[in-house]
Amino acid sequence: MSVSMLSPTRALGSVSGLLQVATLLGLLLLLLKAAQLYLRRQWLLKALQQFPSPPFHWLYGHMREFQAEGELQALLKRVEKYPRACARWFWGTKAQVLVYDPDYMKLILGRSDPKSPESYRFAIPWIGNGLLLLEGQRWFQHRRMLTPAFHYDILKPYVRLMADSVRVMLDKWEELVSQDAHLEIFGHVSLMTLDTIMKCAFSHQGSIQTDRNSQSYIQAIRDLGYLIFSRMRNIFHQNDIIYRLTPEGRWHHRACQLAHQHTDRVIQLRKAHLQKEREVEKVRNKRHLDFLDILLFARVENGNSLSDTDLRAEVDTFMFEGHDTTASGISWLLYALASHPEHQQRCREEIQSLLGDSACITWNHLDQMPYTTMCIKEALRLYPPVPFFGRELSKPITFPDGRSLPAGFTLSLSTYGLHHNPKVWLNPEVFDPSRFAPGSSQHSHAFLPFSGGSRNCIGKQFAMNELKVAVALTLLRFELAPDPSRVPVPIPRLVLKSQNGIHLQLRKLL
């Protein structure tokens, strides 16, 4: 009887003991984590002693400053106040050095530091480990493998495909402006650049601009750009498991699925086409392969073809980079010319004298529009498509002014800050194409719309060609003016967007 009475008591004592042990372990882990965070903060404070910044809160850093003033406005104030670079605190244990000086840029981009994992890892579920995110020997192998896809002989016939896509967009604009001269252009330009990259790099037949699935893909990319950018700045969304449980995490997962459905469909269609009799031999006998065919026929170091994972990562990467960054560049270029009618008219006259009334643009025309090219570069200076990119120092660095940072520190290279730096560009907010006139000189790293160093944009020539084709054909058809009631507000995402769209007034030319 007494034994049976004692058994529950012993069981309760045993459970109580386990709870005490678990509590002690929990407290110990909590203390260890607190010590780790404290040491991390002390390391950051010591590293940033030479890089001043506005006062910051111990917990939420400079977040309120950037939220109140807007990311880019707060950045430009710092560019004026703090020469070359400054510290930015996100929260108590996360800080970066913002860099916007050409000498600093040259030194950093001349090294081989990896992309910043704390920022770029959030893009892996979407674009995988493609050329944008690969490091070391694997990056070098993929870069070498894909470089032939951007050979001049490959790019030449693309001009006709680009022009076809632009004409489809302009035809739509003609219909729309017959009812209302006001038009939000970013969405239309995004569809056009997606159509272009699909035809040029992925051998797609037909027009993407009339396909409903393409609209879903464009929206998914827009959502992913917003979600990844906001996650970088949210202390509670850093952990993957916690993030997946949040509404934003579920939204992110759905957007990734939509993006992958689109790229998987592209890969499968091309594979099916190559399985037809004699198609493989036709493609193999081509002097230069398109981007997707290079991937499908590629053999890596061990002689095997690319894995499905590597293949989709490269397709996801180039599908995004090949249309979204270019859409940003074209949209802001058209806005800049709409806002400066005298430069717009001078570009139009140059294009009319070159093309006449035929509106047929070829590869040979692209190098014969110097003033238009100057305007394109000035628009890319004011509105760089990629407003920032990150690096993590693999070894200590000492800058030209003597300041230094230890290995492991994260740098945010601000293209937007560099291009608007008054110590680098006189009157940086003024649209002045003469900065890029033949014979003018700038610092080699004062203008970086396509990044720089060994990891510069592999498709920069493709992008410049598309910008030229798009602006030339648009100016032959329309006179552009800004919409004074809806002035665009630039915001940094993965690419430079506008908070309220880019609205123009279009008048059809006779």
PDB file of C-alpha atoms in Angstrom, residues 123-367:
ATOM      1  CA  ALA A 123      17.590  35.310 -52.459  1.00  0.00           C
ATOM      2  CA  ILE A 124      18.736  31.650 -52.573  1.00  0.00           C
ATOM      3  CA  PRO A 125      15.241  30.088 -52.262  1.00  0.00           C
ATOM      4  CA  TRP A 126      14.304  32.069 -55.380  1.00  0.00           C
ATOM      5  CA  ILE A 127      17.336  32.193 -57.701  1.00  0.00           C
ATOM      6  CA  GLY A 128      19.475  29.451 -56.154  1.00  0.00           C
ATOM      7  CA  ASN A 129      23.255  29.445 -56.412  1.00  0.00           C
ATOM      8  CA  GLY A 130      23.641  30.791 -59.925  1.00  0.00           C
ATOM      9  CA  LEU A 131      26.284  33.139 -61.290  1.00  0.00           C
ATOM     10  CA  LEU A 132      25.076  36.029 -59.104  1.00  0.00           C
ATOM     11  CA  LEU A 133      25.627  34.154 -55.828  1.00  0.00           C
ATOM     12  CA  LEU A 134      28.342  31.593 -56.604  1.00  0.00           C
ATOM     13  CA  GLU A 135      31.828  32.090 -55.189  1.00  0.00           C
ATOM     14  CA  GLY A 136      35.345  30.842 -55.837  1.00  0.00           C
ATOM     15  CA  GLN A 137      36.138  28.163 -58.409  1.00  0.00           C
ATOM     16  CA  ARG A 138      32.493  27.323 -59.153  1.00  0.00           C
ATOM     17  CA  TRP A 139      31.781  30.973 -59.961  1.00  0.00           C
ATOM     18  CA  PHE A 140      34.807  31.059 -62.272  1.00  0.00           C
ATOM     19  CA  GLN A 141      33.686  27.866 -64.060  1.00  0.00           C
ATOM     20  CA  HIS A 142      30.145  29.181 -64.620  1.00  0.00           C
ATOM     21  CA  ARG A 143      31.367  32.620 -65.712  1.00  0.00           C
ATOM     22  CA  ARG A 144      33.737  31.041 -68.249  1.00  0.00           C
ATOM     23  CA  MET A 145      30.977  28.702 -69.461  1.00  0.00           C
ATOM     24  CA  LEU A 146      28.421  31.519 -69.962  1.00  0.00           C
ATOM     25  CA  THR A 147      30.651  34.258 -71.393  1.00  0.00           C
ATOM     26  CA  PRO A 148      30.239  32.970 -75.007  1.00  0.00           C
ATOM     27  CA  ALA A 149      26.471  33.616 -74.713  1.00  0.00           C
ATOM     28  CA  PHE A 150      27.284  37.342 -74.833  1.00  0.00           C
ATOM     29  CA  HIS A 151      29.749  37.231 -77.752  1.00  0.00           C
ATOM     30  CA  TYR A 152      29.260  39.973 -80.349  1.00  0.00           C
ATOM     31  CA  ASP A 153      28.217  37.444 -82.987  1.00  0.00           C
ATOM     32  CA  ILE A 154      25.448  36.264 -80.656  1.00  0.00           C
ATOM     33  CA  LEU A 155      24.335  39.808 -79.760  1.00  0.00           C
ATOM     34  CA  LYS A 156      24.060  41.074 -83.367  1.00  0.00           C
ATOM     35  CA  PRO A 157      20.879  39.190 -84.402  1.00  0.00           C
ATOM     36  CA  TYR A 158      19.322  40.020 -81.021  1.00  0.00           C
ATOM     37  CA  VAL A 159      18.843  43.635 -82.139  1.00  0.00           C
ATOM     38  CA  ARG A 160      16.043  42.570 -84.488  1.00  0.00           C
ATOM     39  CA  LEU A 161      14.372  40.525 -81.732  1.00  0.00           C
ATOM     40  CA  MET A 162      14.658  43.465 -79.324  1.00  0.00           C
ATOM     41  CA  ALA A 163      13.091  45.783 -81.900  1.00  0.00           C
ATOM     42  CA  ASP A 164      10.209  43.339 -82.466  1.00  0.00           C
ATOM     43  CA  SER A 165       9.434  43.259 -78.732  1.00  0.00           C
ATOM     44  CA  VAL A 166       9.621  47.052 -78.432  1.00  0.00           C
ATOM     45  CA  ARG A 167       7.220  47.470 -81.382  1.00  0.00           C
ATOM     46  CA  VAL A 168       4.657  45.179 -79.728  1.00  0.00           C
ATOM     47  CA  MET A 169       4.803  47.392 -76.630  1.00  0.00           C
ATOM     48  CA  LEU A 170       4.541  50.616 -78.640  1.00  0.00           C
ATOM     49  CA  ASP A 171       1.557  49.267 -80.579  1.00  0.00           C
ATOM     50  CA  LYS A 172      -0.181  48.644 -77.247  1.00  0.00           C
ATOM     51  CA  TRP A 173       0.687  52.172 -76.155  1.00  0.00           C
ATOM     52  CA  GLU A 174      -0.876  53.599 -79.301  1.00  0.00           C
ATOM     53  CA  GLU A 175      -4.157  51.882 -78.472  1.00  0.00           C
ATOM     54  CA  LEU A 176      -4.065  52.972 -74.832  1.00  0.00           C
ATOM     55  CA  VAL A 177      -3.160  56.630 -75.405  1.00  0.00           C
ATOM     56  CA  SER A 178      -5.992  56.997 -77.900  1.00  0.00           C
ATOM     57  CA  GLN A 179      -8.244  56.724 -74.825  1.00  0.00           C
ATOM     58  CA  ASP A 180      -6.031  58.322 -72.153  1.00  0.00           C
ATOM     59  CA  ALA A 181      -2.659  60.027 -72.724  1.00  0.00           C
ATOM     60  CA  HIS A 182      -1.527  59.160 -69.169  1.00  0.00           C
ATOM     61  CA  LEU A 183       0.268  55.839 -68.815  1.00  0.00           C
ATOM     62  CA  GLU A 184       2.133  53.948 -66.098  1.00  0.00           C
ATOM     63  CA  ILE A 185       5.047  52.525 -68.074  1.00  0.00           C
ATOM     64  CA  PHE A 186       7.027  50.276 -65.703  1.00  0.00           C
ATOM     65  CA  GLY A 187       4.656  47.319 -66.006  1.00  0.00           C
ATOM     66  CA  HIS A 188       4.591  47.545 -69.811  1.00  0.00           C
ATOM     67  CA  VAL A 189       8.381  47.878 -70.038  1.00  0.00           C
ATOM     68  CA  SER A 190       8.847  44.874 -67.710  1.00  0.00           C
ATOM     69  CA  LEU A 191       6.710  42.697 -69.982  1.00  0.00           C
ATOM     70  CA  MET A 192       8.645  43.926 -73.010  1.00  0.00           C
ATOM     71  CA  THR A 193      12.063  43.178 -71.475  1.00  0.00           C
ATOM     72  CA  LEU A 194      10.834  39.743 -70.343  1.00  0.00           C
ATOM     73  CA  ASP A 195       9.648  39.109 -73.907  1.00  0.00           C
ATOM     74  CA  THR A 196      13.090  40.145 -75.174  1.00  0.00           C
ATOM     75  CA  ILE A 197      15.129  37.953 -72.823  1.00  0.00           C
ATOM     76  CA  MET A 198      12.822  35.002 -73.530  1.00  0.00           C
ATOM     77  CA  LYS A 199      13.374  35.335 -77.287  1.00  0.00           C
ATOM     78  CA  CYS A 200      17.082  36.112 -77.150  1.00  0.00           C
ATOM     79  CA  ALA A 201      18.427  33.912 -74.375  1.00  0.00           C
ATOM     80  CA  PHE A 202      15.818  31.163 -74.127  1.00  0.00           C
ATOM     81  CA  SER A 203      14.838  30.618 -77.800  1.00  0.00           C
ATOM     82  CA  HIS A 204      11.173  31.304 -77.065  1.00  0.00           C
ATOM     83  CA  GLN A 205       8.752  31.540 -79.982  1.00  0.00           C
ATOM     84  CA  GLY A 206       5.780  33.934 -79.857  1.00  0.00           C
ATOM     85  CA  SER A 207       5.062  37.007 -77.735  1.00  0.00           C
ATOM     86  CA  ILE A 208       5.245  36.913 -73.968  1.00  0.00           C
ATOM     87  CA  GLN A 209       3.530  40.310 -73.799  1.00  0.00           C
ATOM     88  CA  THR A 210       0.095  38.788 -74.448  1.00  0.00           C
ATOM     89  CA  ASP A 211       0.548  35.754 -72.162  1.00  0.00           C
ATOM     90  CA  ARG A 212      -1.320  35.834 -68.829  1.00  0.00           C
ATOM     91  CA  ASN A 213       1.250  33.547 -67.192  1.00  0.00           C
ATOM     92  CA  SER A 214       3.898  36.178 -67.843  1.00  0.00           C
ATOM     93  CA  GLN A 215       1.882  38.730 -65.877  1.00  0.00           C
ATOM     94  CA  SER A 216       1.931  36.320 -62.917  1.00  0.00           C
ATOM     95  CA  TYR A 217       5.699  35.942 -63.215  1.00  0.00           C
ATOM     96  CA  ILE A 218       6.240  39.722 -63.354  1.00  0.00           C
ATOM     97  CA  GLN A 219       4.099  40.154 -60.216  1.00  0.00           C
ATOM     98  CA  ALA A 220       5.978  37.346 -58.441  1.00  0.00           C
ATOM     99  CA  ILE A 221       9.316  39.062 -59.185  1.00  0.00           C
ATOM    100  CA  ARG A 222       7.928  42.380 -57.933  1.00  0.00           C
ATOM    101  CA  ASP A 223       6.747  40.683 -54.724  1.00  0.00           C
ATOM    102  CA  LEU A 224      10.073  38.894 -54.194  1.00  0.00           C
ATOM    103  CA  GLY A 225      12.034  42.113 -54.626  1.00  0.00           C
ATOM    104  CA  TYR A 226       9.920  43.780 -51.941  1.00  0.00           C
ATOM    105  CA  LEU A 227       9.939  40.792 -49.557  1.00  0.00           C
ATOM    106  CA  ILE A 228      13.692  40.146 -49.713  1.00  0.00           C
ATOM    107  CA  PHE A 229      14.514  43.825 -49.239  1.00  0.00           C
ATOM    108  CA  SER A 230      12.158  44.169 -46.241  1.00  0.00           C
ATOM    109  CA  ARG A 231      13.462  40.932 -44.709  1.00  0.00           C
ATOM    110  CA  MET A 232      17.021  42.266 -44.751  1.00  0.00           C
ATOM    111  CA  ARG A 233      15.819  45.090 -42.491  1.00  0.00           C
ATOM    112  CA  ASN A 234      13.638  43.112 -40.072  1.00  0.00           C
ATOM    113  CA  ILE A 235      15.360  41.667 -36.994  1.00  0.00           C
ATOM    114  CA  PHE A 236      12.519  39.182 -36.407  1.00  0.00           C
ATOM    115  CA  HIS A 237      12.702  37.713 -39.924  1.00  0.00           C
ATOM    116  CA  GLN A 238      16.369  36.663 -39.941  1.00  0.00           C
ATOM    117  CA  ASN A 239      15.757  33.066 -38.857  1.00  0.00           C
ATOM    118  CA  ASP A 240      14.500  30.858 -41.707  1.00  0.00           C
ATOM    119  CA  ILE A 241      12.185  28.715 -39.563  1.00  0.00           C
ATOM    120  CA  ILE A 242      10.530  31.706 -37.901  1.00  0.00           C
ATOM    121  CA  TYR A 243      10.222  33.511 -41.251  1.00  0.00           C
ATOM    122  CA  ARG A 244       8.421  30.572 -42.862  1.00  0.00           C
ATOM    123  CA  LEU A 245       5.735  30.781 -40.163  1.00  0.00           C
ATOM    124  CA  THR A 246       4.997  34.467 -40.789  1.00  0.00           C
ATOM    125  CA  PRO A 247       2.493  35.818 -43.362  1.00  0.00           C
ATOM    126  CA  GLU A 248       5.435  37.350 -45.253  1.00  0.00           C
ATOM    127  CA  GLY A 249       7.247  34.007 -45.264  1.00  0.00           C
ATOM    128  CA  ARG A 250       4.217  32.235 -46.724  1.00  0.00           C
ATOM    129  CA  TRP A 251       3.849  35.020 -49.318  1.00  0.00           C
ATOM    130  CA  HIS A 252       7.529  34.610 -50.191  1.00  0.00           C
ATOM    131  CA  HIS A 253       7.072  30.840 -50.619  1.00  0.00           C
ATOM    132  CA  ARG A 254       4.102  31.315 -52.981  1.00  0.00           C
ATOM    133  CA  ALA A 255       6.013  33.922 -55.038  1.00  0.00           C
ATOM    134  CA  CYS A 256       9.004  31.544 -55.356  1.00  0.00           C
ATOM    135  CA  GLN A 257       6.691  28.782 -56.564  1.00  0.00           C
ATOM    136  CA  LEU A 258       5.214  31.051 -59.247  1.00  0.00           C
ATOM    137  CA  ALA A 259       8.667  32.167 -60.411  1.00  0.00           C
ATOM    138  CA  HIS A 260       9.894  28.562 -60.554  1.00  0.00           C
ATOM    139  CA  GLN A 261       6.822  27.401 -62.487  1.00  0.00           C
ATOM    140  CA  HIS A 262       7.683  29.940 -65.178  1.00  0.00           C
ATOM    141  CA  THR A 263      11.364  28.984 -65.444  1.00  0.00           C
ATOM    142  CA  ASP A 264      10.632  25.240 -65.267  1.00  0.00           C
ATOM    143  CA  ARG A 265       8.194  25.655 -68.160  1.00  0.00           C
ATOM    144  CA  VAL A 266      10.877  27.437 -70.216  1.00  0.00           C
ATOM    145  CA  ILE A 267      13.436  24.674 -69.577  1.00  0.00           C
ATOM    146  CA  GLN A 268      11.000  21.852 -70.346  1.00  0.00           C
ATOM    147  CA  LEU A 269       9.813  23.463 -73.595  1.00  0.00           C
ATOM    148  CA  ARG A 270      13.383  23.841 -74.826  1.00  0.00           C
ATOM    149  CA  LYS A 271      14.301  20.274 -73.828  1.00  0.00           C
ATOM    150  CA  ALA A 272      11.220  18.959 -75.645  1.00  0.00           C
ATOM    151  CA  HIS A 273      12.155  20.944 -78.758  1.00  0.00           C
ATOM    152  CA  LEU A 274      15.709  19.561 -78.729  1.00  0.00           C
ATOM    153  CA  GLN A 275      14.401  15.999 -78.542  1.00  0.00           C
ATOM    154  CA  LYS A 276      12.871  16.348 -81.988  1.00  0.00           C
ATOM    155  CA  GLU A 277      14.715  14.583 -84.797  1.00  0.00           C
ATOM    156  CA  ARG A 278      17.760  16.505 -86.080  1.00  0.00           C
ATOM    157  CA  GLU A 279      17.162  19.519 -83.805  1.00  0.00           C
ATOM    158  CA  VAL A 280      20.044  18.603 -81.513  1.00  0.00           C
ATOM    159  CA  GLU A 281      22.452  18.346 -84.450  1.00  0.00           C
ATOM    160  CA  LYS A 282      21.253  21.680 -85.839  1.00  0.00           C
ATOM    161  CA  VAL A 283      21.945  23.380 -82.518  1.00  0.00           C
ATOM    162  CA  ARG A 284      25.293  21.643 -81.999  1.00  0.00           C
ATOM    163  CA  ASN A 285      26.443  22.786 -85.447  1.00  0.00           C
ATOM    164  CA  LYS A 286      25.730  26.453 -84.678  1.00  0.00           C
ATOM    165  CA  ARG A 287      28.880  28.520 -84.323  1.00  0.00           C
ATOM    166  CA  HIS A 288      27.576  30.168 -81.143  1.00  0.00           C
ATOM    167  CA  LEU A 289      24.937  28.782 -78.801  1.00  0.00           C
ATOM    168  CA  ASP A 290      22.218  30.796 -77.064  1.00  0.00           C
ATOM    169  CA  PHE A 291      22.322  31.101 -73.277  1.00  0.00           C
ATOM    170  CA  LEU A 292      19.923  28.230 -72.486  1.00  0.00           C
ATOM    171  CA  ASP A 293      21.470  25.912 -75.078  1.00  0.00           C
ATOM    172  CA  ILE A 294      24.896  26.507 -73.535  1.00  0.00           C
ATOM    173  CA  LEU A 295      23.473  25.350 -70.199  1.00  0.00           C
ATOM    174  CA  LEU A 296      21.746  22.313 -71.691  1.00  0.00           C
ATOM    175  CA  PHE A 297      24.863  21.162 -73.572  1.00  0.00           C
ATOM    176  CA  ALA A 298      27.331  22.137 -70.859  1.00  0.00           C
ATOM    177  CA  ARG A 299      29.776  19.689 -69.369  1.00  0.00           C
ATOM    178  CA  VAL A 300      31.326  20.620 -66.028  1.00  0.00           C
ATOM    179  CA  GLU A 301      34.727  19.584 -64.710  1.00  0.00           C
ATOM    180  CA  ASN A 302      33.787  15.933 -64.100  1.00  0.00           C
ATOM    181  CA  GLY A 303      32.328  15.541 -67.587  1.00  0.00           C
ATOM    182  CA  ASN A 304      28.722  15.391 -66.400  1.00  0.00           C
ATOM    183  CA  SER A 305      26.031  17.784 -67.540  1.00  0.00           C
ATOM    184  CA  LEU A 306      24.783  20.497 -65.182  1.00  0.00           C
ATOM    185  CA  SER A 307      22.496  19.219 -62.454  1.00  0.00           C
ATOM    186  CA  ASP A 308      18.837  20.231 -62.646  1.00  0.00           C
ATOM    187  CA  THR A 309      19.420  22.407 -59.580  1.00  0.00           C
ATOM    188  CA  ASP A 310      22.349  24.273 -61.183  1.00  0.00           C
ATOM    189  CA  LEU A 311      20.469  24.593 -64.466  1.00  0.00           C
ATOM    190  CA  ARG A 312      17.407  26.151 -62.869  1.00  0.00           C
ATOM    191  CA  ALA A 313      19.537  28.446 -60.698  1.00  0.00           C
ATOM    192  CA  GLU A 314      21.187  29.952 -63.794  1.00  0.00           C
ATOM    193  CA  VAL A 315      17.857  30.251 -65.632  1.00  0.00           C
ATOM    194  CA  ASP A 316      16.190  31.885 -62.605  1.00  0.00           C
ATOM    195  CA  THR A 317      19.134  34.268 -62.206  1.00  0.00           C
ATOM    196  CA  PHE A 318      19.244  35.392 -65.836  1.00  0.00           C
ATOM    197  CA  MET A 319      15.480  35.497 -66.238  1.00  0.00           C
ATOM    198  CA  PHE A 320      15.398  38.002 -63.361  1.00  0.00           C
ATOM    199  CA  GLU A 321      18.553  39.963 -64.141  1.00  0.00           C
ATOM    200  CA  GLY A 322      17.903  39.950 -67.877  1.00  0.00           C
ATOM    201  CA  HIS A 323      14.532  41.645 -67.607  1.00  0.00           C
ATOM    202  CA  ASP A 324      14.040  43.438 -64.268  1.00  0.00           C
ATOM    203  CA  THR A 325      17.241  45.487 -64.175  1.00  0.00           C
ATOM    204  CA  THR A 326      16.833  46.441 -67.848  1.00  0.00           C
ATOM    205  CA  ALA A 327      13.174  47.368 -67.281  1.00  0.00           C
ATOM    206  CA  SER A 328      14.292  49.688 -64.486  1.00  0.00           C
ATOM    207  CA  GLY A 329      16.962  51.289 -66.699  1.00  0.00           C
ATOM    208  CA  ILE A 330      14.588  51.839 -69.658  1.00  0.00           C
ATOM    209  CA  SER A 331      11.718  53.166 -67.518  1.00  0.00           C
ATOM    210  CA  TRP A 332      13.856  55.702 -65.675  1.00  0.00           C
ATOM    211  CA  LEU A 333      15.565  56.697 -68.947  1.00  0.00           C
ATOM    212  CA  LEU A 334      12.194  57.498 -70.551  1.00  0.00           C
ATOM    213  CA  TYR A 335      11.193  59.458 -67.439  1.00  0.00           C
ATOM    214  CA  ALA A 336      14.466  61.441 -67.521  1.00  0.00           C
ATOM    215  CA  LEU A 337      13.936  62.346 -71.196  1.00  0.00           C
ATOM    216  CA  ALA A 338      10.275  63.198 -70.547  1.00  0.00           C
ATOM    217  CA  SER A 339      11.424  65.586 -67.817  1.00  0.00           C
ATOM    218  CA  HIS A 340      13.993  67.250 -70.109  1.00  0.00           C
ATOM    219  CA  PRO A 341      12.300  67.931 -73.466  1.00  0.00           C
ATOM    220  CA  GLU A 342      15.322  69.710 -74.942  1.00  0.00           C
ATOM    221  CA  HIS A 343      17.471  66.566 -74.562  1.00  0.00           C
ATOM    222  CA  GLN A 344      14.593  64.378 -75.715  1.00  0.00           C
ATOM    223  CA  GLN A 345      14.239  66.395 -78.922  1.00  0.00           C
ATOM    224  CA  ARG A 346      17.963  66.333 -79.606  1.00  0.00           C
ATOM    225  CA  CYS A 347      17.965  62.520 -79.241  1.00  0.00           C
ATOM    226  CA  ARG A 348      14.940  62.267 -81.544  1.00  0.00           C
ATOM    227  CA  GLU A 349      16.620  64.368 -84.231  1.00  0.00           C
ATOM    228  CA  GLU A 350      19.767  62.235 -84.010  1.00  0.00           C
ATOM    229  CA  ILE A 351      17.723  59.033 -84.384  1.00  0.00           C
ATOM    230  CA  GLN A 352      15.619  60.444 -87.241  1.00  0.00           C
ATOM    231  CA  SER A 353      18.750  61.467 -89.145  1.00  0.00           C
ATOM    232  CA  LEU A 354      20.153  57.965 -88.627  1.00  0.00           C
ATOM    233  CA  LEU A 355      17.085  55.815 -89.315  1.00  0.00           C
ATOM    234  CA  GLY A 356      14.952  58.088 -91.461  1.00  0.00           C
ATOM    235  CA  ASP A 357      11.296  57.063 -91.665  1.00  0.00           C
ATOM    236  CA  SER A 358      11.983  53.327 -91.797  1.00  0.00           C
ATOM    237  CA  ALA A 359      12.206  52.782 -88.022  1.00  0.00           C
ATOM    238  CA  CYS A 360      14.333  49.742 -88.860  1.00  0.00           C
ATOM    239  CA  ILE A 361      17.221  49.609 -86.425  1.00  0.00           C
ATOM    240  CA  THR A 362      20.218  47.306 -86.844  1.00  0.00           C
ATOM    241  CA  TRP A 363      23.430  46.442 -85.011  1.00  0.00           C
ATOM    242  CA  ASN A 364      25.415  48.926 -87.108  1.00  0.00           C
ATOM    243  CA  HIS A 365      23.203  51.818 -85.970  1.00  0.00           C
ATOM    244  CA  LEU A 366      23.930  51.303 -82.275  1.00  0.00           C
ATOM    245  CA  ASP A 367      27.356  52.940 -82.355  1.00  0.00           C
TER     246      ASP A 367
END
